Amino acid sequence: MVASMLVLGFDMTILNVALPTMAAQLGATTGQQQWMADAYVVVFAALMLPAGLLGDRFGRRRMLITGLGIFLVGSLVGSLAGSVEPVVAARAVMGIGGALVMPLALAVLPSLFAPAERGKAMGIVTAASALGMPLGPIIGGFLLNHFWWGSVFLINIPMVGIGIAACAFLLPETRDPASPKVDALSTALTAAGLGALIYAIIEAPNRGWGSPLVLAMLGGGAVLIAALVVRERRAARPMLDLKLLGHRPFLLNTLAATLVMFILSGLMFVLPPYLQAVLGNDAFGTGLRMLPLMGGLMVAAKGVAPLTVRFGARGVISAGLVVLACAALLGSRTDVGDGYGYTALWLALAGLGFGFAMVPAMTAALDTLPPDRAGSGSGLLMTVRQVGSAVGIALLGSLLAGVYADGLPAGAPHAAGDSVVAAHIVSAKTGDLPLLSAADSSYVHGMGVVLLVCCAAAAVTALLAAALLPKTESAGPAPGGVAPAAPDAGQ
C-alpha cells in the first residue's frame, strides 16, 4: 500500500518538472501541455467513485491489482511515446489506474489491521502519498538530467511491480456483495461533461471564445453536467450525493478545499517554465527550486492541528487563505530581473497558505456531517477537489497562454507563440535575442496575471469563510493531550 500511494503522490508533481523538457523535445504547445497534465486528472475525477464500487462488488484485492496493472501499462506507454498524442493517452490510462488504486488502497486497511492499529496504518499510507509530492520534482529533475524524458514514466514501473506482488501474496480478498451497482450512465455523464468543459477552456486561447467548436463544447458540457445533477438528485442511492451541498458548512469547506486545489494545480503548471526557461535552471535545479512550496505545505500540514484546536477551523482556514492571497500578490509582482530569492519567499508563503487552508477545510467538511453520511461526503469532497484541480490547470494555463501570446512582438515567429520554451528554441536557432527578451517578459507578465487571479479568488474565499463558516470554540491543551474543538450551538 505504501509503495502504491508513494507512486501516486510523486506522480502528482513529477510531470510538472518534465513538461518544459517534453515541450522542447516533442514540440508541444501550451494547450498540449495542459492536456498532458489534465488527461490524468479528468479521468481520475470521473472514475474514482465508481472504481470504489467495483472493488466492493468484485473484490478489493482483485480490483486493486487491476488498477496497479493499468497504471503500469500507462506508464510503459508514456515512456515509449514519441509524440504528444500517445503521452495524453498514456496519462488518461494512468488516470484509470489511479482512480482504482486511491480509494481501494485505503478500503483494504480494515481487513489487515485491528481497530486499534487502523488509525496508525491509515496515517502511514496517507503520509506516503504526501511524501511523494515533494519527492516528485526532485526525482523528476534528476531523471531528466541523466536520462530521456520518458524516464519520468518508467520510474513508476518498479514501484508498481512491488505493489502488485505485495497485493497478490499478502492481501486477503474482501468484498461487499450488498454494494450498489456502478451507475455507468452517471459515470459517462461525468467524464463527458467535464472533458467537454476542459476541452473548451484549453482550446479557447487558440480558437477564440467565439469559436463554434468552443461554444459547442461549453454548451454540451453544461448540458451533460446538468443532466448528471438531475439524475443524481432523483436517484435513490446516488453515486454523487449532491444533496450534501445543501448543507452550508459542508459546502463552504468543500469550496475552500477545492479553491486551494484549483490554485495549487494551476501554479504547479505555470511555475516550472518560469524556473527552467526564464531563470535558466536545468530540470534538477527546477525541481529543487520548487521545494519551498512543498516545504511550506508540509510544515503547515504538520502544525495545523494545534492551531485548529486553539483558534477553530474557521479562523485557521480564513488565515490560510489570506496568507495564500498575500503570497499570490507578492508573486504577481515578479519581474524578469528578479533573482530566485524573491520567488522562494513567496513560494514558501504560498505553501503555508495551502496547508493551513486545505487540511482543516477537508477535516471540517466531513466533521459537519452525520456519521452515516461521512462516506458519501468523503467521495463527493474528493471528486470536487479533483475537478478543481482539472479546471485550475485548464483555466489558469489558458489565461497564461493568451496573455503570453498577446505580449510577443507582431513579427515573432509563429512557433514562438506556442510556449516560452519554444521561443527559447527559436531564439537559439536564429540568434534573435530581442525575441528571447520579449518572450521572457511576456511569460512573466502572464504569470503575474494568473497570480493576481489567484490572489482575488483566495481573498474572496477568505471573506466568505470568515463570514459564513460556523464558529468553533477554541480549546487549550488538556491534561495529557490536546482537547478537541467543540462546535457551538449554531453548527
GROMACS .gro file of C-alpha atoms in nm:
model
  491
    1MET     CA    1   0.000   0.000   0.000
    2VAL     CA    2   0.282   0.237   0.089
    3ALA     CA    3   0.455   0.178  -0.246
    4SER     CA    4   0.129   0.233  -0.434
    5MET     CA    5   0.045   0.559  -0.258
    6LEU     CA    6   0.403   0.683  -0.287
    7VAL     CA    7   0.386   0.640  -0.665
    8LEU     CA    8   0.053   0.826  -0.681
    9GLY     CA    9   0.199   1.100  -0.463
   10PHE     CA   10   0.506   1.180  -0.668
   11ASP     CA   11   0.315   1.127  -0.993
   12MET     CA   12   0.110   1.434  -0.892
   13THR     CA   13   0.418   1.656  -0.923
   14ILE     CA   14   0.683   1.474  -1.127
   15LEU     CA   15   0.525   1.559  -1.463
   16ASN     CA   16   0.521   1.933  -1.391
   17VAL     CA   17   0.901   1.945  -1.387
   18ALA     CA   18   0.917   1.733  -1.702
   19LEU     CA   19   0.673   1.942  -1.908
   20PRO     CA   20   0.924   2.208  -2.025
   21THR     CA   21   1.166   1.936  -2.139
   22MET     CA   22   0.885   1.739  -2.304
   23ALA     CA   23   0.758   2.055  -2.473
   24ALA     CA   24   1.103   2.120  -2.618
   25GLN     CA   25   1.156   1.764  -2.744
   26LEU     CA   26   0.801   1.692  -2.860
   27GLY     CA   27   0.723   2.043  -2.986
   28ALA     CA   28   0.420   2.065  -2.757
   29THR     CA   29   0.217   2.384  -2.739
   30THR     CA   30   0.089   2.518  -2.407
   31GLY     CA   31  -0.251   2.365  -2.481
   32GLN     CA   32  -0.096   2.025  -2.547
   33GLN     CA   33   0.099   2.052  -2.223
   34GLN     CA   34  -0.228   2.124  -2.044
   35TRP     CA   35  -0.376   1.805  -2.188
   36MET     CA   36  -0.073   1.603  -2.081
   37ALA     CA   37  -0.135   1.723  -1.726
   38ASP     CA   38  -0.516   1.726  -1.729
   39ALA     CA   39  -0.585   1.392  -1.901
   40TYR     CA   40  -0.493   1.210  -1.580
   41VAL     CA   41  -0.694   1.440  -1.354
   42VAL     CA   42  -1.013   1.441  -1.563
   43VAL     CA   43  -1.024   1.060  -1.586
   44PHE     CA   44  -0.932   1.024  -1.218
   45ALA     CA   45  -1.212   1.259  -1.111
   46ALA     CA   46  -1.472   1.083  -1.326
   47LEU     CA   47  -1.385   0.727  -1.222
   48MET     CA   48  -1.279   0.744  -0.857
   49LEU     CA   49  -1.626   0.684  -0.709
   50PRO     CA   50  -1.733   0.403  -0.945
   51ALA     CA   51  -1.389   0.246  -0.901
   52GLY     CA   52  -1.453   0.212  -0.529
   53LEU     CA   53  -1.787   0.042  -0.601
   54LEU     CA   54  -1.618  -0.200  -0.841
   55GLY     CA   55  -1.385  -0.304  -0.560
   56ASP     CA   56  -1.678  -0.357  -0.324
   57ARG     CA   57  -1.864  -0.577  -0.572
   58PHE     CA   58  -1.587  -0.775  -0.744
   59GLY     CA   59  -1.318  -0.788  -0.477
   60ARG     CA   60  -1.097  -0.512  -0.346
   61ARG     CA   61  -0.771  -0.704  -0.390
   62ARG     CA   62  -0.861  -0.803  -0.746
   63MET     CA   63  -0.953  -0.450  -0.850
   64LEU     CA   64  -0.654  -0.301  -0.667
   65ILE     CA   65  -0.419  -0.530  -0.860
   66THR     CA   66  -0.610  -0.444  -1.178
   67GLY     CA   67  -0.567  -0.072  -1.108
   68LEU     CA   68  -0.195  -0.110  -1.044
   69GLY     CA   69  -0.163  -0.312  -1.365
   70ILE     CA   70  -0.345  -0.044  -1.566
   71PHE     CA   71  -0.123   0.223  -1.410
   72LEU     CA   72   0.185   0.018  -1.505
   73VAL     CA   73   0.068  -0.018  -1.867
   74GLY     CA   74   0.000   0.355  -1.891
   75SER     CA   75   0.345   0.433  -1.751
   76LEU     CA   76   0.510   0.199  -2.003
   77VAL     CA   77   0.320   0.351  -2.296
   78GLY     CA   78   0.411   0.702  -2.178
   79SER     CA   79   0.780   0.615  -2.151
   80LEU     CA   80   0.786   0.489  -2.512
   81ALA     CA   81   0.575   0.765  -2.669
   82GLY     CA   82   0.728   0.966  -2.950
   83SER     CA   83   0.465   1.238  -2.984
   84VAL     CA   84   0.212   1.432  -2.779
   85GLU     CA   85  -0.096   1.222  -2.852
   86PRO     CA   86   0.037   0.892  -2.707
   87VAL     CA   87   0.150   1.080  -2.395
   88VAL     CA   88  -0.200   1.220  -2.344
   89ALA     CA   89  -0.348   0.873  -2.398
   90ALA     CA   90  -0.099   0.721  -2.154
   91ARG     CA   91  -0.186   0.980  -1.891
   92ALA     CA   92  -0.556   0.901  -1.934
   93VAL     CA   93  -0.483   0.529  -1.888
   94MET     CA   94  -0.282   0.612  -1.576
   95GLY     CA   95  -0.584   0.809  -1.452
   96ILE     CA   96  -0.797   0.494  -1.478
   97GLY     CA   97  -0.541   0.302  -1.275
   98GLY     CA   98  -0.503   0.579  -1.019
   99ALA     CA   99  -0.881   0.601  -0.974
  100LEU     CA  100  -0.886   0.232  -0.880
  101VAL     CA  101  -0.580   0.245  -0.656
  102MET     CA  102  -0.654   0.555  -0.446
  103PRO     CA  103  -0.984   0.454  -0.280
  104LEU     CA  104  -0.911   0.080  -0.265
  105ALA     CA  105  -0.567   0.122  -0.106
  106LEU     CA  106  -0.747   0.278   0.190
  107ALA     CA  107  -1.051   0.047   0.178
  108VAL     CA  108  -0.842  -0.270   0.231
  109LEU     CA  109  -0.681  -0.147   0.554
  110PRO     CA  110  -0.964  -0.264   0.785
  111SER     CA  111  -0.906  -0.622   0.670
  112LEU     CA  112  -0.535  -0.601   0.753
  113PHE     CA  113  -0.530  -0.425   1.089
  114ALA     CA  114  -0.714  -0.445   1.418
  115PRO     CA  115  -0.927  -0.142   1.510
  116ALA     CA  116  -0.660  -0.010   1.747
  117GLU     CA  117  -0.400  -0.014   1.467
  118ARG     CA  118  -0.610   0.119   1.181
  119GLY     CA  119  -0.554   0.486   1.258
  120LYS     CA  120  -0.178   0.439   1.260
  121ALA     CA  121  -0.191   0.237   0.937
  122MET     CA  122  -0.408   0.500   0.770
  123GLY     CA  123  -0.161   0.769   0.875
  124ILE     CA  124   0.136   0.579   0.731
  125VAL     CA  125  -0.037   0.513   0.399
  126THR     CA  126  -0.159   0.871   0.356
  127ALA     CA  127   0.182   1.003   0.466
  128ALA     CA  128   0.339   0.802   0.183
  129SER     CA  129   0.125   0.991  -0.067
  130ALA     CA  130   0.213   1.324   0.097
  131LEU     CA  131   0.584   1.234   0.096
  132GLY     CA  132   0.566   1.162  -0.275
  133MET     CA  133   0.467   1.519  -0.360
  134PRO     CA  134   0.798   1.688  -0.266
  135LEU     CA  135   0.993   1.388  -0.398
  136GLY     CA  136   0.832   1.424  -0.742
  137PRO     CA  137   1.015   1.740  -0.858
  138ILE     CA  138   1.349   1.616  -0.722
  139ILE     CA  139   1.324   1.267  -0.872
  140GLY     CA  140   1.191   1.408  -1.198
  141GLY     CA  141   1.467   1.665  -1.223
  142PHE     CA  142   1.738   1.407  -1.153
  143LEU     CA  143   1.599   1.167  -1.414
  144LEU     CA  144   1.569   1.438  -1.678
  145ASN     CA  145   1.929   1.546  -1.620
  146HIS     CA  146   2.062   1.192  -1.670
  147PHE     CA  147   1.809   1.014  -1.894
  148TRP     CA  148   1.546   1.088  -2.157
  149TRP     CA  149   1.212   1.242  -2.065
  150GLY     CA  150   1.033   0.906  -2.076
  151SER     CA  151   1.218   0.805  -1.761
  152VAL     CA  152   0.967   1.006  -1.552
  153PHE     CA  153   0.710   0.746  -1.657
  154LEU     CA  154   0.943   0.447  -1.637
  155ILE     CA  155   1.029   0.517  -1.271
  156ASN     CA  156   0.675   0.412  -1.180
  157ILE     CA  157   0.716   0.056  -1.305
  158PRO     CA  158   0.938  -0.099  -1.032
  159MET     CA  159   0.734   0.064  -0.754
  160VAL     CA  160   0.406  -0.052  -0.907
  161GLY     CA  161   0.554  -0.400  -0.955
  162ILE     CA  162   0.630  -0.417  -0.583
  163GLY     CA  163   0.274  -0.311  -0.507
  164ILE     CA  164   0.126  -0.578  -0.735
  165ALA     CA  165   0.341  -0.853  -0.583
  166ALA     CA  166   0.256  -0.744  -0.228
  167CYS     CA  167  -0.117  -0.736  -0.303
  168ALA     CA  168  -0.110  -1.076  -0.475
  169PHE     CA  169   0.073  -1.258  -0.194
  170LEU     CA  170  -0.010  -1.065   0.124
  171LEU     CA  171  -0.355  -0.915   0.082
  172PRO     CA  172  -0.672  -1.114   0.160
  173GLU     CA  173  -0.970  -1.074  -0.070
  174THR     CA  174  -1.265  -0.873   0.064
  175ARG     CA  175  -1.589  -0.759  -0.096
  176ASP     CA  176  -1.934  -0.630  -0.014
  177PRO     CA  177  -2.199  -0.812  -0.222
  178ALA     CA  178  -2.464  -0.569  -0.098
  179SER     CA  179  -2.280  -0.274  -0.252
  180PRO     CA  180  -2.485  -0.083  -0.512
  181LYS     CA  181  -2.416  -0.138  -0.880
  182VAL     CA  182  -2.194   0.103  -1.067
  183ASP     CA  183  -2.401   0.375  -1.234
  184ALA     CA  184  -2.246   0.360  -1.581
  185LEU     CA  185  -2.460   0.643  -1.718
  186SER     CA  186  -2.366   0.883  -1.437
  187THR     CA  187  -2.000   0.790  -1.484
  188ALA     CA  188  -2.026   0.860  -1.857
  189LEU     CA  189  -2.202   1.192  -1.796
  190THR     CA  190  -1.930   1.297  -1.550
  191ALA     CA  191  -1.644   1.208  -1.785
  192ALA     CA  192  -1.803   1.353  -2.098
  193GLY     CA  193  -1.929   1.671  -1.933
  194LEU     CA  194  -1.605   1.750  -1.753
  195GLY     CA  195  -1.399   1.656  -2.059
  196ALA     CA  196  -1.603   1.885  -2.284
  197LEU     CA  197  -1.569   2.182  -2.047
  198ILE     CA  198  -1.194   2.128  -2.007
  199TYR     CA  199  -1.151   2.096  -2.385
  200ALA     CA  200  -1.331   2.426  -2.443
  201ILE     CA  201  -1.124   2.609  -2.181
  202ILE     CA  202  -0.792   2.475  -2.315
  203GLU     CA  203  -0.874   2.539  -2.682
  204ALA     CA  204  -1.025   2.887  -2.634
  205PRO     CA  205  -0.693   3.081  -2.644
  206ASN     CA  206  -0.611   2.930  -2.986
  207ARG     CA  207  -0.955   2.916  -3.145
  208GLY     CA  208  -1.117   3.211  -2.967
  209TRP     CA  209  -1.403   3.207  -2.718
  210GLY     CA  210  -1.645   3.277  -3.003
  211SER     CA  211  -1.535   2.971  -3.200
  212PRO     CA  212  -1.832   2.745  -3.288
  213LEU     CA  213  -1.640   2.442  -3.159
  214VAL     CA  214  -1.554   2.609  -2.827
  215LEU     CA  215  -1.912   2.730  -2.780
  216ALA     CA  216  -2.049   2.387  -2.870
  217MET     CA  217  -1.821   2.215  -2.621
  218LEU     CA  218  -1.909   2.465  -2.348
  219GLY     CA  219  -2.280   2.424  -2.413
  220GLY     CA  220  -2.257   2.048  -2.447
  221GLY     CA  221  -2.053   2.017  -2.129
  222ALA     CA  222  -2.302   2.232  -1.938
  223VAL     CA  223  -2.595   2.020  -2.063
  224LEU     CA  224  -2.420   1.696  -1.967
  225ILE     CA  225  -2.333   1.823  -1.619
  226ALA     CA  226  -2.692   1.947  -1.574
  227ALA     CA  227  -2.820   1.603  -1.678
  228LEU     CA  228  -2.585   1.444  -1.423
  229VAL     CA  229  -2.718   1.670  -1.147
  230VAL     CA  230  -3.080   1.588  -1.233
  231ARG     CA  231  -3.008   1.214  -1.246
  232GLU     CA  232  -2.818   1.211  -0.917
  233ARG     CA  233  -3.082   1.413  -0.734
  234ARG     CA  234  -3.352   1.168  -0.843
  235ALA     CA  235  -3.154   0.850  -0.769
  236ALA     CA  236  -3.246   0.650  -0.459
  237ARG     CA  237  -2.876   0.570  -0.399
  238PRO     CA  238  -2.682   0.838  -0.589
  239MET     CA  239  -2.319   0.793  -0.682
  240LEU     CA  240  -2.262   1.161  -0.602
  241ASP     CA  241  -2.480   1.271  -0.311
  242LEU     CA  242  -2.529   1.629  -0.431
  243LYS     CA  243  -2.784   1.696  -0.157
  244LEU     CA  244  -2.487   1.730   0.079
  245LEU     CA  245  -2.403   2.059  -0.094
  246GLY     CA  246  -2.721   2.199   0.058
  247HIS     CA  247  -2.552   2.170   0.399
  248ARG     CA  248  -2.382   2.511   0.424
  249PRO     CA  249  -2.081   2.419   0.642
  250PHE     CA  250  -2.000   2.124   0.415
  251LEU     CA  251  -2.045   2.338   0.103
  252LEU     CA  252  -1.822   2.622   0.225
  253ASN     CA  253  -1.545   2.394   0.349
  254THR     CA  254  -1.558   2.199   0.023
  255LEU     CA  255  -1.541   2.527  -0.169
  256ALA     CA  256  -1.231   2.631   0.027
  257ALA     CA  257  -1.056   2.296  -0.027
  258THR     CA  258  -1.147   2.299  -0.397
  259LEU     CA  259  -1.020   2.653  -0.446
  260VAL     CA  260  -0.688   2.556  -0.290
  261MET     CA  261  -0.656   2.266  -0.535
  262PHE     CA  262  -0.755   2.500  -0.821
  263ILE     CA  263  -0.473   2.741  -0.733
  264LEU     CA  264  -0.216   2.473  -0.642
  265SER     CA  265  -0.264   2.279  -0.966
  266GLY     CA  266  -0.256   2.593  -1.178
  267LEU     CA  267   0.057   2.719  -1.002
  268MET     CA  268   0.232   2.383  -1.041
  269PHE     CA  269   0.162   2.409  -1.415
  270VAL     CA  270   0.281   2.767  -1.476
  271LEU     CA  271   0.582   2.768  -1.240
  272PRO     CA  272   0.828   2.516  -1.399
  273PRO     CA  273   0.863   2.700  -1.735
  274TYR     CA  274   0.945   3.018  -1.540
  275LEU     CA  275   1.210   2.844  -1.332
  276GLN     CA  276   1.354   2.649  -1.625
  277ALA     CA  277   1.323   2.877  -1.927
  278VAL     CA  278   1.320   3.229  -1.781
  279LEU     CA  279   1.560   3.174  -1.489
  280GLY     CA  280   1.775   2.928  -1.686
  281ASN     CA  281   1.778   2.630  -1.448
  282ASP     CA  282   1.813   2.271  -1.561
  283ALA     CA  283   1.546   2.016  -1.476
  284PHE     CA  284   1.704   1.907  -1.148
  285GLY     CA  285   1.758   2.268  -1.042
  286THR     CA  286   1.395   2.340  -1.124
  287GLY     CA  287   1.282   2.053  -0.903
  288LEU     CA  288   1.495   2.175  -0.614
  289ARG     CA  289   1.364   2.529  -0.652
  290MET     CA  290   1.006   2.409  -0.610
  291LEU     CA  291   1.086   2.273  -0.264
  292PRO     CA  292   0.994   2.594  -0.074
  293LEU     CA  293   0.636   2.547  -0.196
  294MET     CA  294   0.626   2.181  -0.090
  295GLY     CA  295   0.816   2.255   0.230
  296GLY     CA  296   0.572   2.525   0.334
  297LEU     CA  297   0.279   2.296   0.260
  298MET     CA  298   0.422   2.010   0.469
  299VAL     CA  299   0.518   2.240   0.760
  300ALA     CA  300   0.166   2.381   0.765
  301ALA     CA  301   0.005   2.038   0.740
  302LYS     CA  302   0.208   1.920   1.039
  303GLY     CA  303   0.135   2.223   1.256
  304VAL     CA  304  -0.225   2.291   1.160
  305ALA     CA  305  -0.388   2.058   1.416
  306PRO     CA  306  -0.289   2.251   1.733
  307LEU     CA  307  -0.372   2.581   1.565
  308THR     CA  308  -0.716   2.449   1.473
  309VAL     CA  309  -0.769   2.341   1.834
  310ARG     CA  310  -0.659   2.684   1.955
  311PHE     CA  311  -0.837   2.911   1.707
  312GLY     CA  312  -1.102   2.692   1.544
  313ALA     CA  313  -1.130   2.572   1.186
  314ARG     CA  314  -1.290   2.895   1.064
  315GLY     CA  315  -1.002   3.108   1.189
  316VAL     CA  316  -0.729   2.882   1.052
  317ILE     CA  317  -0.895   2.834   0.711
  318SER     CA  318  -0.953   3.209   0.673
  319ALA     CA  319  -0.597   3.290   0.783
  320GLY     CA  320  -0.455   3.029   0.545
  321LEU     CA  321  -0.646   3.179   0.254
  322VAL     CA  322  -0.525   3.529   0.348
  323VAL     CA  323  -0.164   3.403   0.355
  324LEU     CA  324  -0.221   3.241   0.016
  325ALA     CA  325  -0.367   3.563  -0.124
  326CYS     CA  326  -0.068   3.763   0.004
  327ALA     CA  327   0.175   3.511  -0.145
  328ALA     CA  328   0.000   3.529  -0.481
  329LEU     CA  329   0.006   3.910  -0.467
  330LEU     CA  330   0.380   3.905  -0.400
  331GLY     CA  331   0.431   3.657  -0.683
  332SER     CA  332   0.232   3.874  -0.923
  333ARG     CA  333   0.494   4.148  -0.879
  334THR     CA  334   0.775   3.923  -1.004
  335ASP     CA  335   0.998   4.089  -1.263
  336VAL     CA  336   1.221   3.925  -1.522
  337GLY     CA  337   1.527   4.063  -1.345
  338ASP     CA  338   1.434   3.928  -1.001
  339GLY     CA  339   1.650   3.651  -0.867
  340TYR     CA  340   1.531   3.323  -0.724
  341GLY     CA  341   1.538   3.451  -0.364
  342TYR     CA  342   1.222   3.656  -0.414
  343THR     CA  343   1.049   3.360  -0.579
  344ALA     CA  344   1.149   3.129  -0.292
  345LEU     CA  345   0.995   3.374  -0.044
  346TRP     CA  346   0.650   3.386  -0.200
  347LEU     CA  347   0.656   3.014  -0.280
  348ALA     CA  348   0.719   2.929   0.087
  349LEU     CA  349   0.434   3.161   0.191
  350ALA     CA  350   0.208   3.002  -0.068
  351GLY     CA  351   0.291   2.656   0.068
  352LEU     CA  352   0.199   2.767   0.419
  353GLY     CA  353  -0.128   2.913   0.293
  354PHE     CA  354  -0.212   2.594   0.102
  355GLY     CA  355  -0.154   2.376   0.408
  356PHE     CA  356  -0.332   2.598   0.659
  357ALA     CA  357  -0.638   2.630   0.434
  358MET     CA  358  -0.674   2.284   0.279
  359VAL     CA  359  -0.617   2.044   0.569
  360PRO     CA  360  -0.869   2.195   0.816
  361ALA     CA  361  -1.119   2.261   0.536
  362MET     CA  362  -1.123   1.894   0.439
  363THR     CA  363  -1.145   1.781   0.801
  364ALA     CA  364  -1.415   2.033   0.891
  365ALA     CA  365  -1.620   1.946   0.582
  366LEU     CA  366  -1.653   1.585   0.695
  367ASP     CA  367  -1.687   1.671   1.065
  368THR     CA  368  -2.003   1.870   0.992
  369LEU     CA  369  -2.180   1.561   0.851
  370PRO     CA  370  -2.363   1.287   1.043
  371PRO     CA  371  -2.155   0.967   1.071
  372ASP     CA  372  -2.382   0.781   0.829
  373ARG     CA  373  -2.313   1.043   0.557
  374ALA     CA  374  -1.935   1.056   0.604
  375GLY     CA  375  -1.864   0.800   0.331
  376SER     CA  376  -2.069   0.974   0.062
  377GLY     CA  377  -1.941   1.312   0.181
  378SER     CA  378  -1.580   1.198   0.151
  379GLY     CA  379  -1.640   1.071  -0.202
  380LEU     CA  380  -1.808   1.395  -0.309
  381LEU     CA  381  -1.533   1.605  -0.149
  382MET     CA  382  -1.254   1.412  -0.323
  383THR     CA  383  -1.432   1.427  -0.658
  384VAL     CA  384  -1.498   1.801  -0.640
  385ARG     CA  385  -1.134   1.863  -0.538
  386GLN     CA  386  -1.013   1.674  -0.845
  387VAL     CA  387  -1.250   1.876  -1.063
  388GLY     CA  388  -1.100   2.192  -0.911
  389SER     CA  389  -0.754   2.065  -0.998
  390ALA     CA  390  -0.851   1.992  -1.359
  391VAL     CA  391  -1.018   2.331  -1.403
  392GLY     CA  392  -0.719   2.506  -1.242
  393ILE     CA  393  -0.477   2.360  -1.496
  394ALA     CA  394  -0.712   2.436  -1.783
  395LEU     CA  395  -0.830   2.785  -1.689
  396LEU     CA  396  -0.511   2.931  -1.542
  397GLY     CA  397  -0.298   2.766  -1.809
  398SER     CA  398  -0.520   2.907  -2.084
  399LEU     CA  399  -0.514   3.252  -1.926
  400LEU     CA  400  -0.134   3.241  -1.921
  401ALA     CA  401  -0.119   3.117  -2.282
  402GLY     CA  402  -0.341   3.401  -2.402
  403VAL     CA  403  -0.150   3.676  -2.220
  404TYR     CA  404   0.185   3.530  -2.327
  405ALA     CA  405   0.092   3.512  -2.696
  406ASP     CA  406  -0.053   3.865  -2.694
  407GLY     CA  407   0.269   4.003  -2.544
  408LEU     CA  408   0.501   3.879  -2.819
  409PRO     CA  409   0.616   4.122  -3.093
  410ALA     CA  410   0.397   4.138  -3.403
  411GLY     CA  411   0.665   3.984  -3.624
  412ALA     CA  412   0.755   3.698  -3.391
  413PRO     CA  413   0.774   3.351  -3.549
  414HIS     CA  414   0.454   3.152  -3.508
  415ALA     CA  415   0.634   2.873  -3.323
  416ALA     CA  416   0.745   3.117  -3.052
  417GLY     CA  417   0.382   3.167  -2.954
  418ASP     CA  418   0.340   2.800  -2.865
  419SER     CA  419   0.525   2.837  -2.535
  420VAL     CA  420   0.816   3.022  -2.375
  421VAL     CA  421   1.022   2.704  -2.415
  422ALA     CA  422   0.952   2.710  -2.790
  423ALA     CA  423   1.055   3.077  -2.803
  424HIS     CA  424   1.388   2.989  -2.642
  425ILE     CA  425   1.444   2.716  -2.902
  426VAL     CA  426   1.363   2.955  -3.189
  427SER     CA  427   1.592   3.221  -3.041
  428ALA     CA  428   1.878   2.972  -3.002
  429LYS     CA  429   1.845   2.869  -3.368
  430THR     CA  430   1.811   3.220  -3.511
  431GLY     CA  431   2.014   3.425  -3.263
  432ASP     CA  432   1.713   3.653  -3.214
  433LEU     CA  433   1.791   3.798  -2.870
  434PRO     CA  434   1.507   4.056  -2.876
  435LEU     CA  435   1.263   3.767  -2.923
  436LEU     CA  436   1.413   3.591  -2.621
  437SER     CA  437   1.378   3.902  -2.407
  438ALA     CA  438   1.021   3.964  -2.525
  439ALA     CA  439   0.921   3.601  -2.461
  440ASP     CA  440   1.061   3.605  -2.107
  441SER     CA  441   0.892   3.936  -2.028
  442SER     CA  442   0.563   3.820  -2.175
  443TYR     CA  443   0.569   3.493  -1.980
  444VAL     CA  444   0.646   3.666  -1.651
  445HIS     CA  445   0.365   3.914  -1.720
  446GLY     CA  446   0.126   3.626  -1.792
  447MET     CA  447   0.232   3.451  -1.473
  448GLY     CA  448   0.166   3.775  -1.286
  449VAL     CA  449  -0.187   3.796  -1.427
  450VAL     CA  450  -0.251   3.433  -1.325
  451LEU     CA  451  -0.129   3.504  -0.973
  452LEU     CA  452  -0.349   3.815  -0.947
  453VAL     CA  453  -0.650   3.599  -1.033
  454CYS     CA  454  -0.537   3.350  -0.766
  455CYS     CA  455  -0.499   3.635  -0.517
  456ALA     CA  456  -0.850   3.763  -0.583
  457ALA     CA  457  -1.002   3.414  -0.563
  458ALA     CA  458  -0.825   3.337  -0.234
  459ALA     CA  459  -0.920   3.674  -0.083
  460VAL     CA  460  -1.289   3.639  -0.174
  461THR     CA  461  -1.300   3.284  -0.038
  462ALA     CA  462  -1.129   3.400   0.283
  463LEU     CA  463  -1.401   3.661   0.334
  464LEU     CA  464  -1.673   3.404   0.269
  465ALA     CA  465  -1.511   3.159   0.510
  466ALA     CA  466  -1.474   3.421   0.784
  467ALA     CA  467  -1.830   3.545   0.742
  468LEU     CA  468  -2.023   3.225   0.679
  469LEU     CA  469  -1.841   2.928   0.828
  470PRO     CA  470  -1.976   2.822   1.169
  471LYS     CA  471  -1.763   2.923   1.463
  472THR     CA  472  -1.591   2.657   1.672
  473GLU     CA  473  -1.480   2.727   2.024
  474SER     CA  474  -1.106   2.730   2.083
  475ALA     CA  475  -0.966   2.498   2.343
  476GLY     CA  476  -0.644   2.498   2.534
  477PRO     CA  477  -0.434   2.192   2.592
  478ALA     CA  478  -0.599   1.938   2.815
  479PRO     CA  479  -0.400   1.739   3.067
  480GLY     CA  480  -0.215   1.468   2.883
  481GLY     CA  481  -0.303   1.590   2.538
  482VAL     CA  482  -0.490   1.837   2.329
  483ALA     CA  483  -0.857   1.898   2.371
  484PRO     CA  484  -1.070   1.885   2.061
  485ALA     CA  485  -1.253   2.190   1.941
  486ALA     CA  486  -1.618   2.184   2.040
  487PRO     CA  487  -1.880   2.305   1.796
  488ASP     CA  488  -2.107   2.581   1.914
  489ALA     CA  489  -2.481   2.558   1.905
  490GLY     CA  490  -2.507   2.705   1.561
  491GLN     CA  491  -2.305   2.436   1.389
   0.00000   0.00000   0.00000
